[in-house]
Structures are given as structure tokens and as C-alpha cells.
């Protein structure tokens, strides 16, 4: 029978029965080592040569201190001999012969001290360089992953949590863990070497030192664990803090925040969240400090006891002054190394728990992927699109945003999707472009389920302008070219798209024409465009792409109805023979459409041409009449 477990802990559940504990600890140790290996793998991929250097430096770092201790012992003994000789009047004419061993030892000492300095410098150089490379490598991993995660992931707060955690940990955490690991290795080498030295004095001395370090280690591990859980539990607070601080520096929000006087509210919220987050963390830091001071008292007492014992041996057991230096040095070093060992191990342990954040982010499941043998859409052909009993709920919600949609778009259809806000128009576009998969039913392109196609080639078919199209801090030309970055292009292609999008007129008047940098985020001479000008750039971007199906999701919302109709007509003209889908809540734009789809509460209420739907006297007729009356009233 499998063991019964209770409370989850780092993904491994804590056992309720004593006899299940060995298995539990084994699993945790396995988890620890697999995370450590993951980190080593990361560093190896990011900076293999640096990793080799780190290993070499860590071994040298371990061996050098013991050599130093022996040099100090011999130096001290040699000096003591000289002092004796001088007081006995033995420093006769042959001074050089007497001094030569001591000079040799001083030279050795110089080499040792200089080697130590070089080692420290090399260590910081290697850590500095590999730090940058590792951070860059992990950031790239996160960016590559972000590129492919499903849109549905962005709807879930847990996803943002993972992303935030992964981004935070991407900074120095892996390298800290790795340096701590090497610290452990070199401390281990040094400690073992010094233990060998100390055994010469008493086999119990090293045991006593190690035993004195155990309580400190326990406290350390305990607090590392609590620290990790605290930070994980308060991830929401950290995200809130990020959110408020981002809001305050967001250029697009700055206008509203000033006029509405929201700044103090957000600053106040930020500080309130910080206080709550900080309170618990401060408690943890303080209580750990107090515990460590108390435990420090015990280990200092033990060390002093051992110093006394060494002094007793030197004085009463025919020891030399140098022996005191060697043994007391060994003792101090061992206790130092044992502390390093335990602290670094606890840091590694805590660090590996955090590394889980990166690992879980990288494991975020992707559902919109290419099948084993993906179809490629036939570019330039006449396409048909069919919605078959399509229903959809957003992830993590119970409400159907679209219910039982059945539609058919023919190759030359100009479709206008109309409906009130929240009717499901944008959602339908997201399904049509396979940013999401339907919860039920299927969507067919040329008779085949969208899921059978390679998503990248599928996306390449659509020319689309979203409501919240991108306004990139790049040049005007780049902003247009982003419509299809993979396409081989000439300047004429960009100008042609701009002319088609009615943008060429104002672009040529800009100080550097198509080379003008947009926004002033990076460039002093960057230009801020008006809403209407940005809109024209987005239209040009859509025209730049050689697409098979054109979609406009209310990008014209800030244009007046006539201007919107102009854009729609232009699109229709330029996309002769292609399916075009326009989303609008302005029905005047729908008059010339070959197919008007009226969405209401997530269902298709009516389909037909303007004339058919007006004649029917249903929902469309009602909406159109209300809007028309409003426009007439506005004109009067
Ligand atoms: P429309 O484009 O017709 O204004 P949408 O398709 O944007 O409507 O939205 C339809 C419904 O889906 C709305 O009730 C909206 O609140 C909900 N909705 C939109 N996006 C999401 C999302 N990412 N997660 C959950 N619900 C959403």
C-alpha cells in the first residue's frame, strides 16, 4: 500500500508515518541533486570555459590555506630558533648561513600570499564574466519560452506568478548557487586537510569542532526553508508592488494618473503592500540573527577550550611555538570552514528551491503546437472557413463566451462582425486565428481542422490589426516592416504599404522620413505620433504583409464613422478575392459587406446582407435604427 502523506512541501508531500520518512528524505535529496545538476547544466551551456576555470580555482582555493599554515609554522619556528640563538650569543660571523632558511621561507610566504591574491582576483573575474553570461542565457531561455507559450497562459494569474518568479531568479541566483557549491567543495578540501593536521594533536579535536557547528547548521537550514516559503507565499504581494511601480512609470498611463490625481493612491497602495511583505521578512531576519548569536557563543566557548588545550600541549609536552600557530590556525580554519560548509549548503538548498521557479516556468504546457505531420496552408489560394458548433470558455472561467457558433466564410466574403460590447467578437477572431482553441466544436480552413496546421504557417496567412495594435519604439519603416519581418524587402515595398495605408503623406513630412525614430523612450529626437497617425501606420503594417485573410478588429475605433468606412472600403478594394473580416460596433461600416454576422451574448443572432437583415426587422434592424437616429441627431 502506498504511504499516506499529508501537507505538501516543495512538491513532495510530508509523510504521516515515521517509517515513510526515509523515503521522504530520499526523495527530497533526489530533488535537491537534480536541481543542482540542472543549474550546473545551465552554467555549462552558458559558459563552459568559465565552469572549467571555476572547478580549477575551487581546488586551488581548497589546497592553498593548508600550505600557508605550514609555511607560517616553519617561519615561526625559524624565528624562535633565531631568537634563542641570539640570546645564547650564537649569531656569529656566519649570519648568512643562519638567515638563509628564513629568507627562503619569507620568499615562499610571499609567493603564497601573492598566489592567494591572484586567486581572489581570478575568482571575481570568472564570477563576473560567467554571471553576465549565465543571466543572459537564462533570460534568453525565458524569452524563447515566452515566444511559444499559449495565449491562454496569459489569462492565468499563476502564469504571471511563474513568469515573475522565473525572471527574478534569472538574475544571479544560479551563479550564487554554483559559487556556493564551489565554496563547499573548496571548504571541504581545506577542512579535510586541516583535520589531518589536527589529528596529529588529538583525534577528538576535529570531532568536537564539527559537533559545535551542528546547532548553527540546523538553525541555518530551518531559516532558509522558512525564507523560501515566505517569499513563495508572498509572491502576490511582490507582483502587486511591481504592478504599482510599473503603473507609475508607464507613459501611456501618465496622463490619466496626473489628471485623476491617482499617483498618491498608487504610491500609498505600494507602500501598504510593501509594509505587509516586509513585516514578516523582518521578523524572520531578526529571529535568525538572535538564534545565530546565541549559537555563536557556544561555538566560541568550545574553540577557546581547544586553544587552551593546544597551549597546554605546547608548554608541557615539548611542543614548539610554531606548533601552537599550526594547530590553533588549523582549529580556527576548521571551525571557519565547517561554518562555510553549512551556510553554503543551506544557501544552495534554498537556492535550489528557488530554481524550481525557472524549472516550472520552462515546463509551462503548450497546447497550441504543430501536430506530428502538420499541414501547410496553401498560400495565395481561395480559402473557406467553417465554424462547426464552436463554443468557448476562457481558461479558469465557467461562462461560455461563445456558444454553438456555426458559420461559413466563402473565398471572397467580406464579413462584418457586429454586436454590442462583450458580445464575443474579438474572442471569435482569437479562435479564427488559432490564438486559442475552441472548448467545443472545430474550425475548418479549406475543410481541415485548424489544429492540423502548423501554427506558424497558419499565423503567416493572416493580416491582422488588433484593437490594441503595437506601437513600437523603432523607426517608422521598421514599424511597417514588422507586418512581416521574414519577408525579403526593398524600401519601395515599405513605401507602397504606407501609400496604401494613407500614411505616406505625413511620413514624408517627418524629419527623417521613414528613418524617423518613433516615441522618445530611447531617442532624443524621437517623434510622438497622434492616435490617427499611429492608426495609419498599423493599417500600412497590415498591407505590408502579403496575407490570404485580412482581419481588422476595431482598430478604427478612434476614427469617426466616415473615416472608418473609408478604411474598410480601402481594405475591401485592396483585398479583392480574399476573405476579409471586420469587427465593428458601428453598423454604418457594415452596409456594403457581403455577410453581416450579428453576435449577441456569445451566439449568432442573425446572418445576412444589410438589405436582408433590415428587411427582416430583427436585432440588426433595431441596432442600425438606433445608431442611425443618433448620427442624424448629432448632425442636426
Ligand atoms: P467584444 O469583442 O464583442 O467586445 P470580447 O470577445 O472581447 O467581446 O469578450 C467577450 C466576453 O469574454 C466578455 O464578457 C469578456 O469579459 C470576456 N473575456 C474577454 N477576454 C477574456 C479573458 N482573457 N479572460 C476571461 N474572459 C474574457
XYZ file of C-alpha atoms and ligand atoms in Angstrom:
663
model
C 0.000 0.000 0.000
C 1.443 3.433 -0.865
C 2.359 5.538 2.184
C -0.194 8.098 3.344
C 1.003 11.667 3.043
C -0.273 14.962 4.379
C 0.787 18.620 3.863
C 2.591 19.254 0.575
C 6.151 20.571 0.909
C 8.239 21.624 -2.123
C 6.177 19.321 -4.279
C 6.964 16.317 -2.085
C 4.324 15.507 0.487
C 5.302 15.073 4.104
C 4.644 11.575 5.461
C 2.340 10.969 8.404
C 4.038 7.732 9.442
C 7.544 7.529 10.857
C 8.586 4.645 8.636
C 7.853 6.660 5.497
C 10.406 9.314 6.470
C 13.487 7.634 4.933
C 11.700 7.541 1.583
C 10.605 11.140 2.040
C 14.149 12.358 2.764
C 15.486 10.296 -0.091
C 13.027 11.958 -2.454
C 13.979 15.391 -1.183
C 17.680 14.639 -1.538
C 16.988 13.413 -5.073
C 15.112 16.635 -5.813
C 17.981 18.658 -4.391
C 20.626 16.944 -6.522
C 18.543 17.020 -9.679
C 18.080 20.792 -9.260
C 21.777 21.205 -8.608
C 22.565 19.255 -11.762
C 20.089 21.411 -13.668
C 21.980 24.524 -12.539
C 25.364 23.063 -13.417
C 23.909 22.173 -16.821
C 22.682 25.744 -17.243
C 26.090 27.210 -16.429
C 27.790 24.670 -18.656
C 25.599 25.658 -21.607
C 26.029 29.371 -20.882
C 29.785 29.476 -20.186
C 31.564 26.093 -20.451
C 35.079 27.502 -20.232
C 34.219 29.541 -17.161
C 32.882 26.420 -15.493
C 36.209 24.657 -16.069
C 38.026 27.670 -14.579
C 35.698 27.649 -11.593
C 36.467 23.997 -10.853
C 40.230 24.583 -11.105
C 40.088 27.684 -8.911
C 37.952 25.916 -6.361
C 40.508 23.100 -5.961
C 43.366 25.601 -5.604
C 41.292 27.565 -3.132
C 40.912 24.437 -1.044
C 44.580 23.453 -1.024
C 46.326 26.816 -0.577
C 45.341 27.599 3.047
C 46.932 24.363 4.344
C 50.179 25.206 2.552
C 50.006 28.637 4.135
C 49.591 27.173 7.615
C 52.721 25.022 7.192
C 54.743 27.981 5.898
C 53.633 30.045 8.929
C 54.571 27.228 11.317
C 58.061 26.846 9.841
C 58.560 30.598 9.776
C 57.577 30.940 13.402
C 59.825 28.060 14.452
C 62.722 29.501 12.462
C 62.212 32.920 14.071
C 62.009 31.312 17.536
C 65.289 29.440 16.818
C 66.932 32.687 15.785
C 65.730 34.442 18.914
C 67.165 31.596 21.016
C 70.442 31.716 19.092
C 70.704 35.461 19.579
C 70.107 35.213 23.336
C 72.717 32.423 23.513
C 75.114 34.730 21.625
C 75.307 32.208 18.784
C 74.714 34.740 15.947
C 78.357 34.754 14.983
C 80.098 35.644 11.742
C 78.139 33.190 9.568
C 74.937 35.268 9.587
C 74.014 34.467 6.002
C 74.046 30.711 6.630
C 71.833 31.229 9.686
C 69.443 33.533 7.866
C 69.177 31.717 4.537
C 66.405 29.246 5.592
C 64.336 32.093 6.990
C 64.810 34.130 3.800
C 63.713 31.114 1.805
C 60.617 30.818 3.991
C 59.827 34.512 3.568
C 60.045 34.129 -0.211
C 57.733 31.129 -0.001
C 55.374 33.152 2.155
C 55.430 35.957 -0.395
C 54.590 33.507 -3.187
C 51.801 32.049 -1.077
C 50.296 35.454 -0.239
C 50.550 36.658 -3.816
C 49.023 33.425 -5.144
C 46.130 33.976 -2.747
C 45.617 37.497 -4.069
C 45.718 36.294 -7.678
C 43.240 33.572 -6.824
C 40.801 36.032 -5.265
C 41.051 38.303 -8.303
C 40.693 35.404 -10.755
C 37.685 34.211 -8.808
C 35.931 37.543 -9.047
C 36.826 37.849 -12.747
C 35.441 34.411 -13.533
C 32.331 35.012 -11.432
C 31.774 38.426 -13.051
C 32.077 37.125 -16.598
C 30.116 33.936 -16.063
C 27.473 35.905 -14.121
C 26.713 38.032 -17.173
C 26.724 35.014 -19.500
C 24.501 32.920 -17.259
C 21.978 35.740 -16.721
C 21.875 36.332 -20.456
C 21.449 32.612 -21.142
C 18.530 32.291 -18.726
C 16.880 35.496 -19.958
C 17.120 34.092 -23.491
C 15.574 30.829 -22.316
C 12.701 32.769 -20.768
C 12.256 34.907 -23.889
C 12.285 31.837 -26.150
C 9.726 30.155 -23.930
C 7.555 33.292 -23.740
C 7.541 33.266 -27.533
C 5.788 29.908 -27.697
C 3.527 29.801 -24.627
C -0.166 29.766 -25.424
C -2.248 32.915 -25.209
C -4.369 31.063 -22.681
C -1.395 31.056 -20.314
C -1.571 34.858 -20.189
C -5.101 34.653 -18.799
C -3.984 32.915 -15.617
C -2.531 34.719 -12.562
C -0.414 31.618 -11.774
C 1.311 32.100 -15.105
C 2.269 35.687 -14.256
C 3.488 34.400 -10.934
C 5.704 31.852 -12.664
C 6.936 34.432 -15.124
C 7.707 36.912 -12.355
C 9.448 34.270 -10.283
C 11.465 32.993 -13.219
C 12.508 36.498 -14.221
C 13.551 37.350 -10.687
C 15.531 34.160 -10.274
C 17.140 34.597 -13.665
C 19.375 37.298 -12.270
C 22.128 35.984 -10.067
C 20.555 33.020 -8.330
C 22.059 30.190 -10.445
C 25.531 31.636 -10.221
C 25.197 32.195 -6.494
C 24.280 28.570 -6.122
C 27.200 27.494 -8.245
C 29.723 29.661 -6.382
C 28.276 28.380 -3.127
C 28.723 24.823 -4.425
C 32.354 25.522 -5.250
C 32.775 27.183 -1.862
C 31.521 23.970 -0.325
C 33.985 21.902 -2.335
C 36.994 24.082 -1.532
C 35.942 24.402 2.114
C 35.661 20.624 2.206
C 39.165 20.165 0.754
C 40.636 22.673 3.221
C 38.699 21.306 6.190
C 39.757 17.711 5.472
C 43.404 18.772 5.092
C 43.306 20.655 8.387
C 41.590 17.734 10.095
C 44.554 15.591 9.015
C 46.840 18.218 10.582
C 44.809 18.355 13.801
C 44.638 14.590 14.196
C 48.378 14.877 14.975
C 47.351 16.739 18.125
C 44.191 14.879 19.109
C 41.717 12.804 17.088
C 38.862 14.249 19.154
C 39.551 17.908 18.435
C 38.054 17.892 14.885
C 35.037 15.933 16.124
C 34.365 18.482 18.854
C 34.567 21.363 16.368
C 32.192 19.705 13.931
C 29.750 18.908 16.739
C 29.841 22.542 17.901
C 28.853 23.692 14.400
C 25.778 21.442 14.148
C 23.266 23.681 16.011
C 24.220 26.612 13.764
C 23.643 24.455 10.713
C 20.235 23.352 11.916
C 19.161 26.956 12.501
C 20.513 27.916 9.112
C 18.635 25.199 7.237
C 15.466 25.933 9.177
C 15.537 29.616 8.261
C 16.483 29.031 4.629
C 13.429 26.843 4.318
C 11.193 29.385 6.045
C 12.607 32.186 3.942
C 11.858 30.300 0.748
C 8.291 29.526 1.793
C 7.753 33.087 2.934
C 8.839 34.516 -0.406
C 6.812 31.966 -2.330
C 3.691 32.620 -0.237
C 4.059 36.372 -0.736
C 4.612 36.250 -4.459
C 1.261 38.013 -4.969
C 2.427 40.974 -2.874
C 5.623 41.238 -4.884
C 3.639 41.220 -8.112
C 1.351 43.898 -6.713
C 4.373 46.037 -5.849
C 5.712 45.548 -9.368
C 2.330 46.424 -10.791
C 2.050 49.733 -8.924
C 5.617 50.753 -9.619
C 5.176 49.931 -13.325
C 1.926 51.917 -13.435
C 3.711 54.976 -12.149
C 6.320 54.905 -14.901
C 4.018 53.839 -17.720
C 3.986 56.640 -20.260
C 0.511 55.763 -21.553
C -0.944 55.937 -18.049
C 0.898 59.119 -17.016
C -1.803 61.465 -18.439
C -4.679 59.788 -16.671
C -2.777 59.348 -13.417
C -1.987 63.070 -13.309
C -5.420 64.357 -14.238
C -7.234 61.973 -11.909
C -4.653 62.521 -9.160
C -4.106 58.790 -8.791
C -0.377 58.928 -8.063
C -0.680 59.193 -4.284
C -3.259 56.409 -4.222
C -0.899 54.076 -6.079
C 2.120 55.108 -4.005
C 0.080 54.532 -0.867
C -1.009 51.101 -2.110
C 2.550 50.227 -2.998
C 3.775 51.138 0.499
C 0.880 49.313 2.135
C 1.740 46.106 0.295
C 5.438 46.597 0.986
C 4.816 47.052 4.713
C 2.841 43.852 4.867
C 5.510 41.962 2.869
C 8.392 43.449 4.842
C 6.888 42.857 8.288
C 7.138 39.081 8.112
C 10.521 39.118 6.379
C 11.984 41.442 9.006
C 10.727 39.090 11.737
C 12.472 36.185 10.035
C 15.771 38.046 9.616
C 15.766 39.255 13.237
C 14.871 35.936 14.822
C 17.509 34.117 12.759
C 20.099 36.710 13.836
C 19.253 36.259 17.529
C 19.484 32.480 17.275
C 22.801 32.659 15.439
C 24.301 34.974 18.105
C 23.320 32.531 20.894
C 24.753 29.605 18.979
C 27.888 31.634 18.176
C 28.501 31.908 21.925
C 28.579 28.109 22.293
C 30.991 27.546 19.413
C 33.309 30.360 20.606
C 33.420 28.743 24.062
C 34.293 25.374 22.515
C 37.046 26.940 20.381
C 38.589 28.744 23.356
C 38.600 25.490 25.312
C 40.530 23.847 22.487
C 43.025 26.762 22.309
C 43.753 26.196 25.977
C 44.339 22.529 25.310
C 46.819 23.310 22.483
C 48.687 25.815 24.664
C 48.892 23.191 27.417
C 50.365 20.693 24.946
C 52.948 23.131 23.596
C 54.064 24.225 27.063
C 54.052 20.886 28.878
C 54.519 18.298 26.107
C 57.681 19.609 24.445
C 55.891 21.416 21.618
C 57.292 24.311 19.586
C 55.848 27.825 19.228
C 55.212 27.065 15.546
C 53.089 24.081 16.561
C 50.785 26.377 18.501
C 50.402 28.519 15.397
C 49.784 25.462 13.187
C 47.264 23.784 15.477
C 45.404 26.887 16.594
C 45.348 28.043 12.970
C 44.037 24.633 11.899
C 41.392 24.787 14.582
C 40.198 28.287 13.652
C 40.245 27.326 9.992
C 38.292 24.130 10.529
C 35.610 25.880 12.502
C 35.514 28.600 9.811
C 35.284 26.012 7.042
C 32.634 23.987 8.808
C 30.571 27.167 9.144
C 31.148 27.986 5.456
C 30.237 24.433 4.556
C 26.993 24.531 6.470
C 25.995 28.053 5.455
C 26.854 27.478 1.823
C 24.983 24.173 1.819
C 21.953 25.920 3.290
C 22.252 28.654 0.632
C 22.482 26.020 -2.064
C 19.494 24.232 -0.611
C 17.428 27.436 -0.527
C 18.678 28.379 -3.973
C 17.703 25.062 -5.495
C 14.193 25.524 -4.141
C 14.022 28.850 -5.962
C 15.362 27.294 -9.112
C 12.106 25.349 -9.213
C 10.530 28.619 -10.325
C 12.571 28.646 -13.510
C 12.063 24.932 -13.990
C 8.261 25.171 -13.653
C 8.122 28.158 -15.964
C 10.123 26.283 -18.569
C 7.730 23.358 -18.190
C 4.612 25.516 -18.817
C 2.461 23.299 -21.004
C 1.960 24.394 -24.578
C -1.226 23.204 -26.238
C -1.137 25.119 -29.487
C 1.586 23.141 -31.194
C 2.112 21.616 -34.598
C 0.874 18.019 -34.984
C 3.391 15.316 -35.945
C 2.680 15.729 -39.627
C 1.428 19.288 -39.926
C -0.424 20.596 -42.954
C 0.781 23.787 -44.572
C -1.931 26.172 -45.743
C -1.972 26.719 -49.487
C -0.780 30.311 -49.818
C -2.477 32.554 -52.359
C -5.340 30.091 -52.893
C -9.012 30.840 -52.368
C -9.917 29.840 -48.833
C -13.047 28.883 -46.997
C -13.525 28.970 -43.245
C -16.171 26.997 -41.393
C -17.101 27.205 -37.706
C -18.736 23.931 -36.645
C -20.677 24.056 -33.366
C -17.936 26.145 -31.786
C -18.256 27.006 -28.099
C -15.620 28.657 -25.946
C -14.849 29.436 -22.311
C -11.750 31.349 -21.224
C -9.415 29.218 -19.121
C -10.290 29.228 -15.451
C -13.829 30.537 -16.091
C -17.190 28.753 -16.266
C -19.022 31.110 -18.550
C -19.408 30.345 -22.247
C -18.261 33.449 -24.095
C -19.256 31.837 -27.397
C -21.948 29.179 -27.644
C -22.644 26.867 -30.531
C -21.361 29.063 -33.357
C -21.945 27.812 -36.905
C -20.581 29.996 -39.696
C -19.228 29.677 -43.198
C -16.973 32.260 -44.871
C -16.590 31.850 -48.648
C -13.373 32.776 -50.532
C -14.418 36.290 -51.478
C -16.576 37.110 -48.481
C -16.260 40.469 -46.856
C -17.601 39.732 -43.414
C -18.505 42.295 -40.799
C -18.943 41.082 -37.233
C -21.263 43.326 -35.293
C -22.654 43.241 -31.800
C -22.600 45.104 -28.530
C -19.500 45.259 -26.330
C -18.797 41.905 -24.775
C -20.796 40.005 -27.418
C -17.746 37.863 -28.224
C -16.483 39.435 -31.467
C -12.798 39.638 -30.502
C -12.957 36.168 -28.993
C -14.250 34.816 -32.292
C -11.261 36.408 -34.051
C -8.895 34.857 -31.495
C -10.351 31.429 -32.293
C -10.290 32.010 -36.033
C -6.583 32.882 -35.898
C -5.897 29.969 -33.521
C -4.615 32.076 -30.675
C -6.981 29.874 -28.655
C -8.561 26.506 -29.392
C -12.339 26.124 -29.098
C -13.577 24.446 -25.921
C -16.044 22.505 -28.072
C -16.541 22.145 -31.811
C -13.981 22.873 -34.504
C -12.912 25.441 -37.029
C -12.045 24.308 -40.539
C -9.766 26.018 -43.011
C -10.288 24.633 -46.513
C -12.003 21.611 -44.989
C -9.286 20.797 -42.432
C -9.321 21.456 -38.710
C -7.080 24.403 -37.786
C -5.339 22.052 -35.354
C -3.949 20.051 -38.289
C -1.902 23.029 -39.491
C 1.483 24.214 -38.400
C 0.600 27.239 -36.204
C 3.465 29.374 -37.514
C 2.432 28.933 -41.159
C -1.159 29.490 -40.169
C -0.332 32.789 -38.451
C 1.608 33.809 -41.553
C -1.668 33.694 -43.541
C -3.418 36.367 -41.544
C -3.023 40.083 -41.983
C -4.487 41.467 -38.818
C -4.864 44.722 -36.949
C -5.962 44.339 -33.367
C -7.774 46.971 -31.325
C -4.645 47.406 -29.263
C -2.126 47.148 -32.095
C 1.562 47.585 -31.226
C 3.241 50.966 -31.167
C 6.909 50.061 -31.257
C 9.786 52.302 -30.249
C 11.502 51.775 -33.622
C 11.727 53.760 -36.851
C 8.616 54.365 -38.969
C 9.945 51.953 -41.601
C 10.531 49.225 -39.018
C 7.044 49.733 -37.602
C 5.623 48.987 -41.039
C 8.059 46.162 -41.759
C 7.025 44.413 -38.535
C 3.944 43.331 -40.524
C 6.160 40.573 -41.942
C 9.717 40.518 -40.600
C 10.664 37.384 -42.523
C 9.935 38.895 -45.895
C 12.745 40.000 -48.202
C 12.051 43.656 -48.837
C 13.064 46.827 -50.568
C 12.345 50.392 -49.455
C 9.728 50.588 -52.207
C 7.746 47.776 -50.561
C 7.520 49.792 -47.359
C 6.563 52.986 -49.186
C 3.912 51.119 -51.193
C 2.331 49.786 -47.979
C 2.432 53.269 -46.471
C 0.728 54.742 -49.552
C -1.966 52.050 -49.381
C -2.430 52.758 -45.684
C -2.712 56.501 -46.368
C 0.323 57.087 -44.187
C 2.866 58.180 -46.812
C 1.678 61.804 -46.701
C 2.589 62.504 -43.108
C 5.642 60.191 -43.080
C 7.420 62.152 -45.816
C 6.954 65.294 -43.737
C 8.711 63.767 -40.722
C 12.314 64.992 -40.116
C 13.924 61.747 -41.261
C 11.050 60.310 -43.275
C 10.895 56.544 -42.941
C 14.019 56.553 -40.789
C 12.391 58.721 -38.115
C 12.540 57.013 -34.722
C 9.141 56.808 -33.073
C 8.492 57.597 -29.406
C 11.009 59.287 -27.155
C 11.683 56.250 -24.969
C 15.183 55.800 -26.400
C 15.843 58.634 -28.821
C 16.088 62.343 -28.002
C 14.830 63.212 -31.485
C 12.118 60.540 -31.451
C 8.700 61.622 -32.703
C 5.412 61.135 -30.906
C 2.632 60.410 -33.376
C -1.037 61.220 -32.934
C -3.564 58.406 -32.428
C -4.764 58.758 -36.029
C -1.193 58.635 -37.396
C -0.411 55.503 -35.423
C -3.584 54.004 -36.819
C -2.416 54.691 -40.355
C 0.921 53.030 -39.574
C -0.934 49.962 -38.311
C -3.009 49.851 -41.500
C 0.192 50.146 -43.566
C 1.659 47.303 -41.495
C -1.307 45.103 -42.398
C -0.969 45.989 -46.080
C 2.759 45.280 -45.999
C 2.071 41.670 -45.159
C 1.115 39.506 -48.098
C -1.733 37.771 -46.369
C -4.529 35.499 -47.540
C -7.108 36.562 -44.974
C -7.432 40.103 -43.658
C -8.829 40.890 -40.245
C -9.496 44.264 -38.659
C -10.611 44.125 -35.065
C -11.923 47.620 -34.420
C -8.579 49.300 -34.945
C -10.515 52.271 -36.244
C -12.390 52.923 -33.022
C -10.897 56.382 -32.627
C -11.761 57.374 -36.201
C -15.076 58.988 -36.999
C -17.629 56.761 -38.767
C -16.864 58.172 -42.208
C -13.117 57.709 -41.827
C -13.720 54.183 -40.562
C -15.845 53.387 -43.588
C -13.077 54.771 -45.811
C -10.521 52.407 -44.224
C -12.889 49.463 -44.586
C -13.629 50.288 -48.235
C -9.926 50.614 -48.952
C -9.298 47.244 -47.358
C -12.023 45.657 -49.415
C -10.643 47.167 -52.581
C -7.080 46.066 -51.893
C -8.040 42.606 -50.752
C -10.094 41.662 -53.772
C -10.759 37.945 -53.813
C -9.636 37.382 -50.213
C -11.711 36.793 -47.131
C -11.860 39.964 -45.060
C -13.287 40.038 -41.571
C -14.027 43.374 -39.944
C -15.161 43.805 -36.407
C -17.092 46.948 -35.692
C -19.742 48.203 -33.420
C -20.560 50.870 -35.994
C -23.157 49.427 -38.289
C -22.681 52.054 -40.967
C -19.474 50.206 -41.915
C -21.424 47.029 -42.491
C -23.721 48.296 -45.226
C -21.572 47.023 -48.129
C -20.486 43.747 -46.509
C -21.333 40.530 -48.321
C -22.063 38.908 -44.961
C -23.028 40.566 -41.711
C -22.809 38.368 -38.632
C -24.692 39.730 -35.640
C -23.345 38.374 -32.378
C -25.454 38.670 -29.287
C -24.445 37.283 -25.906
C -21.997 34.838 -27.497
C -24.396 33.407 -30.084
C -25.053 34.208 -33.718
C -28.299 36.148 -33.667
C -28.538 36.860 -37.415
C -26.587 36.470 -40.649
C -27.227 38.199 -43.961
C -26.590 41.271 -46.078
C -27.616 44.720 -44.935
C -30.749 44.615 -47.081
C -31.743 41.151 -45.914
C -31.264 41.990 -42.243
C -33.047 45.333 -42.496
C -35.941 43.639 -44.229
C -36.062 41.016 -41.519
C -36.661 43.681 -38.878
C -34.725 41.823 -36.167
C -31.753 42.649 -33.915
C -29.663 44.221 -36.692
C -32.571 46.414 -37.773
C -33.047 47.528 -34.193
C -29.344 48.348 -33.634
C -28.997 50.055 -37.008
C -32.038 52.246 -36.479
C -30.879 53.345 -33.023
C -27.409 54.228 -34.341
C -28.727 55.965 -37.428
C -31.032 58.088 -35.298
C -28.082 59.041 -33.103
C -25.978 60.130 -36.071
C -28.868 62.126 -37.522
C -29.372 63.804 -34.140
C -25.625 64.568 -33.927
C -25.647 66.122 -37.393
C -28.619 68.344 -36.521
P -16.318 42.003 -27.879
O -15.117 41.942 -28.763
O -17.576 41.612 -28.585
O -16.484 43.325 -27.189
P -14.898 40.028 -26.323
O -14.773 38.880 -27.252
O -13.714 40.894 -26.123
O -16.156 40.904 -26.740
O -15.342 39.481 -24.895
C -16.427 38.605 -24.740
C -16.515 38.225 -23.264
O -15.355 37.495 -22.910
C -16.610 39.395 -22.327
O -17.583 39.081 -21.354
C -15.251 39.474 -21.689
O -15.367 39.891 -20.351
C -14.769 38.029 -21.748
N -13.319 37.956 -21.900
C -12.587 38.540 -22.857
N -11.270 38.222 -22.712
C -11.185 37.415 -21.637
C -10.123 36.747 -20.975
N -8.873 36.839 -21.422
N -10.415 36.003 -19.889
C -11.670 35.897 -19.440
N -12.724 36.497 -20.020
C -12.505 37.247 -21.099
